[in-house]
Amino acid sequence: MALLDDLASALGEALAPLARPAVLHRAGSGGFADLAIRAQPDLAGAGTEGAAPGREIRALVPIAAPFVLPTTDDEMTLGGIRYRIAAVEADATGAYAVLRGHAL
């Protein structure tokens, strides 16, 4: 199992340079703590519409250890737009997380 974990971490690190800089705002008792991440908007699922308030975004976030998956209490800023995370999924290989969010 450790070999699979190492492989997933290596894939996450390999995919990270392909993604854009982003900020994950982790919710905590004292507010939000910012964490620099990389994320790639899933343009295939977004169509040609821009992210207007109330619109959903789907972003792929490479997972490199020691990354803890976000929760629906967290928010993310990508491309200057802040999104409230509505759903979080990890792909089957554990190489990236799929975040769905709504523009604030």
mmCIF file of C-alpha atoms in Angstrom:
data_model
loop_
_atom_site.group_PDB
_atom_site.id
_atom_site.type_symbol
_atom_site.label_atom_id
_atom_site.label_comp_id
_atom_site.label_asym_id
_atom_site.label_seq_id
_atom_site.Cartn_x
_atom_site.Cartn_y
_atom_site.Cartn_z
ATOM 1 C CA MET A 1 0.000 0.000 0.000
ATOM 2 C CA ALA A 2 2.923 2.333 0.711
ATOM 3 C CA LEU A 3 4.054 1.908 -2.890
ATOM 4 C CA LEU A 4 0.660 3.120 -4.143
ATOM 5 C CA ASP A 5 0.768 6.082 -1.754
ATOM 6 C CA ASP A 6 4.249 6.980 -3.025
ATOM 7 C CA LEU A 7 3.064 6.677 -6.622
ATOM 8 C CA ALA A 8 0.042 8.910 -5.968
ATOM 9 C CA SER A 9 2.267 11.513 -4.305
ATOM 10 C CA ALA A 10 4.720 11.412 -7.232
ATOM 11 C CA LEU A 11 1.884 11.873 -9.746
ATOM 12 C CA GLY A 12 0.556 14.812 -7.742
ATOM 13 C CA GLU A 13 3.984 16.451 -7.715
ATOM 14 C CA ALA A 14 4.406 15.824 -11.450
ATOM 15 C CA LEU A 15 1.032 17.406 -12.286
ATOM 16 C CA ALA A 16 1.489 20.461 -10.028
ATOM 17 C CA PRO A 17 3.542 22.569 -12.505
ATOM 18 C CA LEU A 18 0.728 22.241 -15.065
ATOM 19 C CA ALA A 19 -1.759 23.935 -12.737
ATOM 20 C CA ARG A 20 -2.222 27.633 -11.904
ATOM 21 C CA PRO A 21 -1.298 29.219 -8.578
ATOM 22 C CA ALA A 22 -4.286 29.358 -6.221
ATOM 23 C CA VAL A 23 -5.023 29.900 -2.540
ATOM 24 C CA LEU A 24 -6.949 27.493 -0.341
ATOM 25 C CA HIS A 25 -8.645 29.302 2.549
ATOM 26 C CA ARG A 26 -9.010 26.696 5.307
ATOM 27 C CA ALA A 27 -11.829 27.439 7.744
ATOM 28 C CA GLY A 28 -10.832 27.422 11.397
ATOM 29 C CA SER A 29 -12.045 28.692 14.739
ATOM 30 C CA GLY A 30 -10.259 32.042 14.267
ATOM 31 C CA GLY A 31 -11.250 32.598 10.637
ATOM 32 C CA PHE A 32 -9.482 31.400 7.502
ATOM 33 C CA ALA A 33 -5.870 30.245 7.184
ATOM 34 C CA ASP A 34 -4.407 30.660 3.700
ATOM 35 C CA LEU A 35 -2.479 27.852 2.028
ATOM 36 C CA ALA A 36 -0.795 28.237 -1.370
ATOM 37 C CA ILE A 37 -1.856 25.452 -3.745
ATOM 38 C CA ARG A 38 -2.021 24.837 -7.476
ATOM 39 C CA ALA A 39 -5.297 24.228 -9.301
ATOM 40 C CA GLN A 40 -6.407 23.708 -12.875
ATOM 41 C CA PRO A 41 -9.913 24.795 -13.856
ATOM 42 C CA ASP A 42 -11.734 22.038 -15.716
ATOM 43 C CA LEU A 43 -12.575 24.006 -18.842
ATOM 44 C CA ALA A 44 -14.142 21.019 -20.556
ATOM 45 C CA GLY A 45 -16.926 21.010 -17.979
ATOM 46 C CA ALA A 46 -17.247 24.777 -17.781
ATOM 47 C CA GLY A 47 -18.310 25.499 -21.341
ATOM 48 C CA THR A 48 -17.604 29.006 -22.644
ATOM 49 C CA GLU A 49 -19.237 30.935 -19.817
ATOM 50 C CA GLY A 50 -17.127 32.917 -17.358
ATOM 51 C CA ALA A 51 -17.385 32.484 -13.613
ATOM 52 C CA ALA A 52 -20.066 34.943 -12.585
ATOM 53 C CA PRO A 53 -21.436 35.013 -9.014
ATOM 54 C CA GLY A 54 -23.603 31.964 -8.483
ATOM 55 C CA ARG A 55 -21.763 30.000 -11.183
ATOM 56 C CA GLU A 56 -20.048 26.718 -10.464
ATOM 57 C CA ILE A 57 -16.404 25.940 -11.131
ATOM 58 C CA ARG A 58 -14.773 22.540 -11.239
ATOM 59 C CA ALA A 59 -11.046 22.555 -10.502
ATOM 60 C CA LEU A 60 -8.447 19.819 -10.375
ATOM 61 C CA VAL A 61 -5.970 20.152 -7.500
ATOM 62 C CA PRO A 62 -2.852 17.944 -7.598
ATOM 63 C CA ILE A 63 -2.342 16.147 -4.292
ATOM 64 C CA ALA A 64 1.234 16.097 -3.032
ATOM 65 C CA ALA A 65 1.971 14.830 0.478
ATOM 66 C CA PRO A 66 1.292 16.098 3.116
ATOM 67 C CA PHE A 67 -1.922 17.517 1.593
ATOM 68 C CA VAL A 68 -5.184 17.159 3.483
ATOM 69 C CA LEU A 69 -8.309 17.319 1.328
ATOM 70 C CA PRO A 70 -10.351 20.508 1.717
ATOM 71 C CA THR A 71 -13.834 20.423 3.200
ATOM 72 C CA THR A 72 -17.034 22.221 2.251
ATOM 73 C CA ASP A 73 -16.247 24.762 4.994
ATOM 74 C CA ASP A 74 -13.198 25.946 3.013
ATOM 75 C CA GLU A 75 -12.897 28.429 0.156
ATOM 76 C CA MET A 76 -10.504 28.770 -2.780
ATOM 77 C CA THR A 77 -9.236 31.718 -4.810
ATOM 78 C CA LEU A 78 -8.337 30.916 -8.406
ATOM 79 C CA GLY A 79 -7.719 33.485 -11.132
ATOM 80 C CA GLY A 80 -8.624 36.329 -8.772
ATOM 81 C CA ILE A 81 -12.098 34.918 -8.047
ATOM 82 C CA ARG A 82 -12.989 33.472 -4.650
ATOM 83 C CA TYR A 83 -15.134 30.334 -4.555
ATOM 84 C CA ARG A 84 -16.968 28.588 -1.739
ATOM 85 C CA ILE A 85 -16.208 24.874 -1.999
ATOM 86 C CA ALA A 86 -19.416 22.895 -2.462
ATOM 87 C CA ALA A 87 -18.020 19.380 -3.051
ATOM 88 C CA VAL A 88 -14.689 17.569 -2.790
ATOM 89 C CA GLU A 89 -13.758 14.249 -4.427
ATOM 90 C CA ALA A 90 -10.439 12.429 -4.726
ATOM 91 C CA ASP A 91 -9.713 10.585 -7.958
ATOM 92 C CA ALA A 92 -9.221 6.825 -7.812
ATOM 93 C CA THR A 93 -5.419 7.084 -7.989
ATOM 94 C CA GLY A 94 -5.193 9.726 -5.270
ATOM 95 C CA ALA A 95 -3.158 11.986 -7.591
ATOM 96 C CA TYR A 96 -5.579 14.907 -7.526
ATOM 97 C CA ALA A 97 -8.731 16.221 -5.893
ATOM 98 C CA VAL A 98 -11.746 17.520 -7.792
ATOM 99 C CA LEU A 99 -13.223 20.629 -6.169
ATOM 100 C CA ARG A 100 -16.571 22.102 -7.128
ATOM 101 C CA GLY A 101 -17.332 25.584 -5.951
ATOM 102 C CA HIS A 102 -19.572 28.601 -6.381
ATOM 103 C CA ALA A 103 -18.216 32.101 -6.999
ATOM 104 C CA LEU A 104 -18.822 34.465 -4.102
#
